[in-house]
Amino acid sequence: VTLFLFLFSLGTGSNILSALQDLFWLSKSKVEKQLQIISVLQWVLTFLIMGIACTLILMYILCTDCWAIAALYLAWLVFDWNTPKKGGRRSQWVRNWAIWRYFRDYFPVRLVKTHNLLTTRNYIFGYHPHGIMGLGAFCNFSTEATGVSQKFPGIRPYLATLAGNFRMPILRDYLMSGGICPVNRDSIDYILSKNGSGNAIVIVVGGAAESLNCTPGKNSVTLKNRKGFVKLALRHGADLVPVYSFGENEVYKQVIFEEGSWGRWVQKKFQKHIGFAPCIFHGRGLFSSNTWGLLPYSKPITTVVGEPITIPKIENPSQKEVDFYHSIYVDSLIKLFDKYKSKFGLPESEVLEVN
């Protein structure tokens, strides 16, 4: 896997395909499928354990004869601590790795543009639904696999995620290379006010609370009381853009705990004090789609970017003003869902549930 990742990083996906086909006498389609599985597996493991694993490895190195290497990195970490709050350190090379194209094709993931975006404006994209891992959000906005830069020329997307991830050594640098930033006020304020125009902050509005209710066949969003992103948009005069990802809830199956149960109590405690909610979920196995495992099911994910809502700049918006633009946003999201649901496999009778 390490060798594959290194070769992928060089952007030589087609050469790898030819070499493996000659080496193992496999058909092209089988080799492609295995590369897709490897690309998704590395990302799932990164999502679940990379932060903790890198922290433990760094602590171990400090106790060995190579302690100076860890000490130098920690010194750099202190010096570089505020970089995530200032737009991060994106790398077009990393965003264009061939591995992300295999990641895209595994599901596959598709990005649909409905309107042009002006480079003279800044934007806040509201991404729905969260799903278990936000696979569509990552593939579409933290890589170039679906052509976000070609579809929205001049727009720089920043996917916002938990600030705690940027306290993890190595993981923080990996996330920043894809244009991922902390979902906190300091970071968003900087990007929308001190980084010029043409910026698009992608916020998974439902967050951890929404992930607790995601299950195949269910289209629901946690949005009624989520108004902070609207207030930020008003303070900076950033246009709001509703985004709905059809299929995001289909790639994992989850055990849903009922309200009032001990399981839901534990999840809410984690959500309140740590910022994320532990989910009990499963996908398919590594070697068979008929067994349980960490790999997501290969279900299509289609992310539709809706029409921007023009937002005025109001430094201190009142609650009435926030409520007004929030209602416009909710209506726009529902209209977006209704317009495209039948095109992506849902019946006309399907209704988006807004909680």
PDB file of N, CA and C in Angstrom, residues 108-148:
ATOM      1  N   PRO A 108     -19.148   6.128  -8.316  1.00  0.00           N
ATOM      2  CA  PRO A 108     -18.257   7.278  -8.510  1.00  0.00           C
ATOM      3  C   PRO A 108     -18.844   8.563  -7.900  1.00  0.00           C
ATOM      4  N   VAL A 109     -17.967   9.570  -7.740  1.00  0.00           N
ATOM      5  CA  VAL A 109     -18.362  10.891  -7.259  1.00  0.00           C
ATOM      6  C   VAL A 109     -18.431  11.840  -8.444  1.00  0.00           C
ATOM      7  N   ARG A 110     -19.464  12.667  -8.469  1.00  0.00           N
ATOM      8  CA  ARG A 110     -19.650  13.619  -9.571  1.00  0.00           C
ATOM      9  C   ARG A 110     -20.035  14.981  -9.008  1.00  0.00           C
ATOM     10  N   LEU A 111     -19.511  16.047  -9.606  1.00  0.00           N
ATOM     11  CA  LEU A 111     -19.822  17.416  -9.206  1.00  0.00           C
ATOM     12  C   LEU A 111     -20.636  18.082 -10.311  1.00  0.00           C
ATOM     13  N   VAL A 112     -21.810  18.613  -9.939  1.00  0.00           N
ATOM     14  CA  VAL A 112     -22.702  19.251 -10.916  1.00  0.00           C
ATOM     15  C   VAL A 112     -22.773  20.750 -10.640  1.00  0.00           C
ATOM     16  N   LYS A 113     -22.447  21.531 -11.643  1.00  0.00           N
ATOM     17  CA  LYS A 113     -22.519  22.991 -11.554  1.00  0.00           C
ATOM     18  C   LYS A 113     -23.835  23.457 -12.152  1.00  0.00           C
ATOM     19  N   THR A 114     -24.548  24.332 -11.440  1.00  0.00           N
ATOM     20  CA  THR A 114     -25.813  24.851 -11.955  1.00  0.00           C
ATOM     21  C   THR A 114     -25.732  26.330 -12.311  1.00  0.00           C
ATOM     22  N   HIS A 115     -24.810  27.072 -11.691  1.00  0.00           N
ATOM     23  CA  HIS A 115     -24.690  28.515 -11.947  1.00  0.00           C
ATOM     24  C   HIS A 115     -23.222  28.929 -11.874  1.00  0.00           C
ATOM     25  N   ASN A 116     -22.894  29.990 -12.556  1.00  0.00           N
ATOM     26  CA  ASN A 116     -21.551  30.563 -12.471  1.00  0.00           C
ATOM     27  C   ASN A 116     -21.368  31.297 -11.153  1.00  0.00           C
ATOM     28  N   LEU A 117     -20.132  31.359 -10.695  1.00  0.00           N
ATOM     29  CA  LEU A 117     -19.802  32.104  -9.484  1.00  0.00           C
ATOM     30  C   LEU A 117     -18.825  33.218  -9.844  1.00  0.00           C
ATOM     31  N   LEU A 118     -19.103  34.423  -9.379  1.00  0.00           N
ATOM     32  CA  LEU A 118     -18.255  35.572  -9.666  1.00  0.00           C
ATOM     33  C   LEU A 118     -16.987  35.526  -8.827  1.00  0.00           C
ATOM     34  N   THR A 119     -15.855  35.790  -9.446  1.00  0.00           N
ATOM     35  CA  THR A 119     -14.590  35.788  -8.708  1.00  0.00           C
ATOM     36  C   THR A 119     -14.422  37.050  -7.858  1.00  0.00           C
ATOM     37  N   THR A 120     -15.323  38.008  -8.041  1.00  0.00           N
ATOM     38  CA  THR A 120     -15.251  39.242  -7.255  1.00  0.00           C
ATOM     39  C   THR A 120     -15.989  39.119  -5.927  1.00  0.00           C
ATOM     40  N   ARG A 121     -16.609  37.966  -5.691  1.00  0.00           N
ATOM     41  CA  ARG A 121     -17.361  37.736  -4.461  1.00  0.00           C
ATOM     42  C   ARG A 121     -16.722  36.606  -3.666  1.00  0.00           C
ATOM     43  N   ASN A 122     -17.028  36.564  -2.369  1.00  0.00           N
ATOM     44  CA  ASN A 122     -16.686  35.421  -1.529  1.00  0.00           C
ATOM     45  C   ASN A 122     -17.960  34.645  -1.233  1.00  0.00           C
ATOM     46  N   TYR A 123     -17.797  33.363  -0.881  1.00  0.00           N
ATOM     47  CA  TYR A 123     -18.960  32.490  -0.720  1.00  0.00           C
ATOM     48  C   TYR A 123     -18.829  31.598   0.507  1.00  0.00           C
ATOM     49  N   ILE A 124     -19.997  31.235   1.038  1.00  0.00           N
ATOM     50  CA  ILE A 124     -20.079  30.156   2.014  1.00  0.00           C
ATOM     51  C   ILE A 124     -20.987  29.092   1.422  1.00  0.00           C
ATOM     52  N   PHE A 125     -20.414  27.917   1.142  1.00  0.00           N
ATOM     53  CA  PHE A 125     -21.192  26.784   0.654  1.00  0.00           C
ATOM     54  C   PHE A 125     -21.728  26.013   1.861  1.00  0.00           C
ATOM     55  N   GLY A 126     -23.036  25.785   1.883  1.00  0.00           N
ATOM     56  CA  GLY A 126     -23.610  24.926   2.912  1.00  0.00           C
ATOM     57  C   GLY A 126     -23.745  23.523   2.336  1.00  0.00           C
ATOM     58  N   TYR A 127     -22.966  22.583   2.846  1.00  0.00           N
ATOM     59  CA  TYR A 127     -22.953  21.222   2.298  1.00  0.00           C
ATOM     60  C   TYR A 127     -23.899  20.329   3.097  1.00  0.00           C
ATOM     61  N   HIS A 128     -24.745  19.588   2.390  1.00  0.00           N
ATOM     62  CA  HIS A 128     -25.730  18.697   3.012  1.00  0.00           C
ATOM     63  C   HIS A 128     -25.821  17.409   2.192  1.00  0.00           C
ATOM     64  N   PRO A 129     -26.067  16.258   2.801  1.00  0.00           N
ATOM     65  CA  PRO A 129     -25.980  15.999   4.244  1.00  0.00           C
ATOM     66  C   PRO A 129     -24.545  15.627   4.637  1.00  0.00           C
ATOM     67  N   HIS A 130     -24.311  15.470   5.932  1.00  0.00           N
ATOM     68  CA  HIS A 130     -22.985  15.150   6.437  1.00  0.00           C
ATOM     69  C   HIS A 130     -22.560  13.737   6.072  1.00  0.00           C
ATOM     70  N   GLY A 131     -23.508  12.766   6.180  1.00  0.00           N
ATOM     71  CA  GLY A 131     -23.124  11.374   6.021  1.00  0.00           C
ATOM     72  C   GLY A 131     -22.240  10.944   7.171  1.00  0.00           C
ATOM     73  N   ILE A 132     -21.585   9.798   7.036  1.00  0.00           N
ATOM     74  CA  ILE A 132     -20.680   9.342   8.094  1.00  0.00           C
ATOM     75  C   ILE A 132     -19.353  10.080   8.022  1.00  0.00           C
ATOM     76  N   MET A 133     -18.793  10.222   6.824  1.00  0.00           N
ATOM     77  CA  MET A 133     -17.460  10.806   6.685  1.00  0.00           C
ATOM     78  C   MET A 133     -17.384  11.998   5.736  1.00  0.00           C
ATOM     79  N   GLY A 134     -18.483  12.416   5.153  1.00  0.00           N
ATOM     80  CA  GLY A 134     -18.437  13.538   4.220  1.00  0.00           C
ATOM     81  C   GLY A 134     -17.573  13.238   3.002  1.00  0.00           C
ATOM     82  N   LEU A 135     -17.747  12.050   2.430  1.00  0.00           N
ATOM     83  CA  LEU A 135     -16.905  11.604   1.318  1.00  0.00           C
ATOM     84  C   LEU A 135     -17.040  12.508   0.095  1.00  0.00           C
ATOM     85  N   GLY A 136     -18.269  12.913  -0.223  1.00  0.00           N
ATOM     86  CA  GLY A 136     -18.475  13.785  -1.365  1.00  0.00           C
ATOM     87  C   GLY A 136     -17.849  15.154  -1.164  1.00  0.00           C
ATOM     88  N   ALA A 137     -17.960  15.683   0.041  1.00  0.00           N
ATOM     89  CA  ALA A 137     -17.377  16.990   0.340  1.00  0.00           C
ATOM     90  C   ALA A 137     -15.867  16.956   0.152  1.00  0.00           C
ATOM     91  N   PHE A 138     -15.238  15.899   0.650  1.00  0.00           N
ATOM     92  CA  PHE A 138     -13.785  15.790   0.519  1.00  0.00           C
ATOM     93  C   PHE A 138     -13.370  15.673  -0.945  1.00  0.00           C
ATOM     94  N   CYS A 139     -13.963  14.732  -1.667  1.00  0.00           N
ATOM     95  CA  CYS A 139     -13.546  14.472  -3.045  1.00  0.00           C
ATOM     96  C   CYS A 139     -13.764  15.687  -3.946  1.00  0.00           C
ATOM     97  N   ASN A 140     -14.877  16.371  -3.781  1.00  0.00           N
ATOM     98  CA  ASN A 140     -15.218  17.484  -4.661  1.00  0.00           C
ATOM     99  C   ASN A 140     -14.458  18.764  -4.359  1.00  0.00           C
ATOM    100  N   PHE A 141     -14.200  19.040  -3.076  1.00  0.00           N
ATOM    101  CA  PHE A 141     -13.667  20.352  -2.719  1.00  0.00           C
ATOM    102  C   PHE A 141     -12.254  20.345  -2.148  1.00  0.00           C
ATOM    103  N   SER A 142     -11.729  19.151  -1.785  1.00  0.00           N
ATOM    104  CA  SER A 142     -10.351  19.077  -1.270  1.00  0.00           C
ATOM    105  C   SER A 142      -9.409  18.398  -2.246  1.00  0.00           C
ATOM    106  N   THR A 143      -9.934  17.999  -3.388  1.00  0.00           N
ATOM    107  CA  THR A 143      -9.109  17.455  -4.468  1.00  0.00           C
ATOM    108  C   THR A 143      -9.608  18.054  -5.787  1.00  0.00           C
ATOM    109  N   GLU A 144      -8.880  17.785  -6.832  1.00  0.00           N
ATOM    110  CA  GLU A 144      -9.282  18.247  -8.164  1.00  0.00           C
ATOM    111  C   GLU A 144      -9.867  17.104  -8.994  1.00  0.00           C
ATOM    112  N   ALA A 145     -10.220  15.999  -8.324  1.00  0.00           N
ATOM    113  CA  ALA A 145     -10.674  14.801  -9.035  1.00  0.00           C
ATOM    114  C   ALA A 145     -11.925  15.042  -9.873  1.00  0.00           C
ATOM    115  N   THR A 146     -12.828  15.894  -9.393  1.00  0.00           N
ATOM    116  CA  THR A 146     -14.069  16.155 -10.134  1.00  0.00           C
ATOM    117  C   THR A 146     -14.036  17.498 -10.866  1.00  0.00           C
ATOM    118  N   GLY A 147     -12.860  18.119 -10.894  1.00  0.00           N
ATOM    119  CA  GLY A 147     -12.669  19.327 -11.701  1.00  0.00           C
ATOM    120  C   GLY A 147     -13.272  20.587 -11.143  1.00  0.00           C
ATOM    121  N   VAL A 148     -13.215  20.775  -9.809  1.00  0.00           N
ATOM    122  CA  VAL A 148     -13.837  21.962  -9.216  1.00  0.00           C
ATOM    123  C   VAL A 148     -13.212  23.253  -9.742  1.00  0.00           C
TER     124      VAL A 148
END
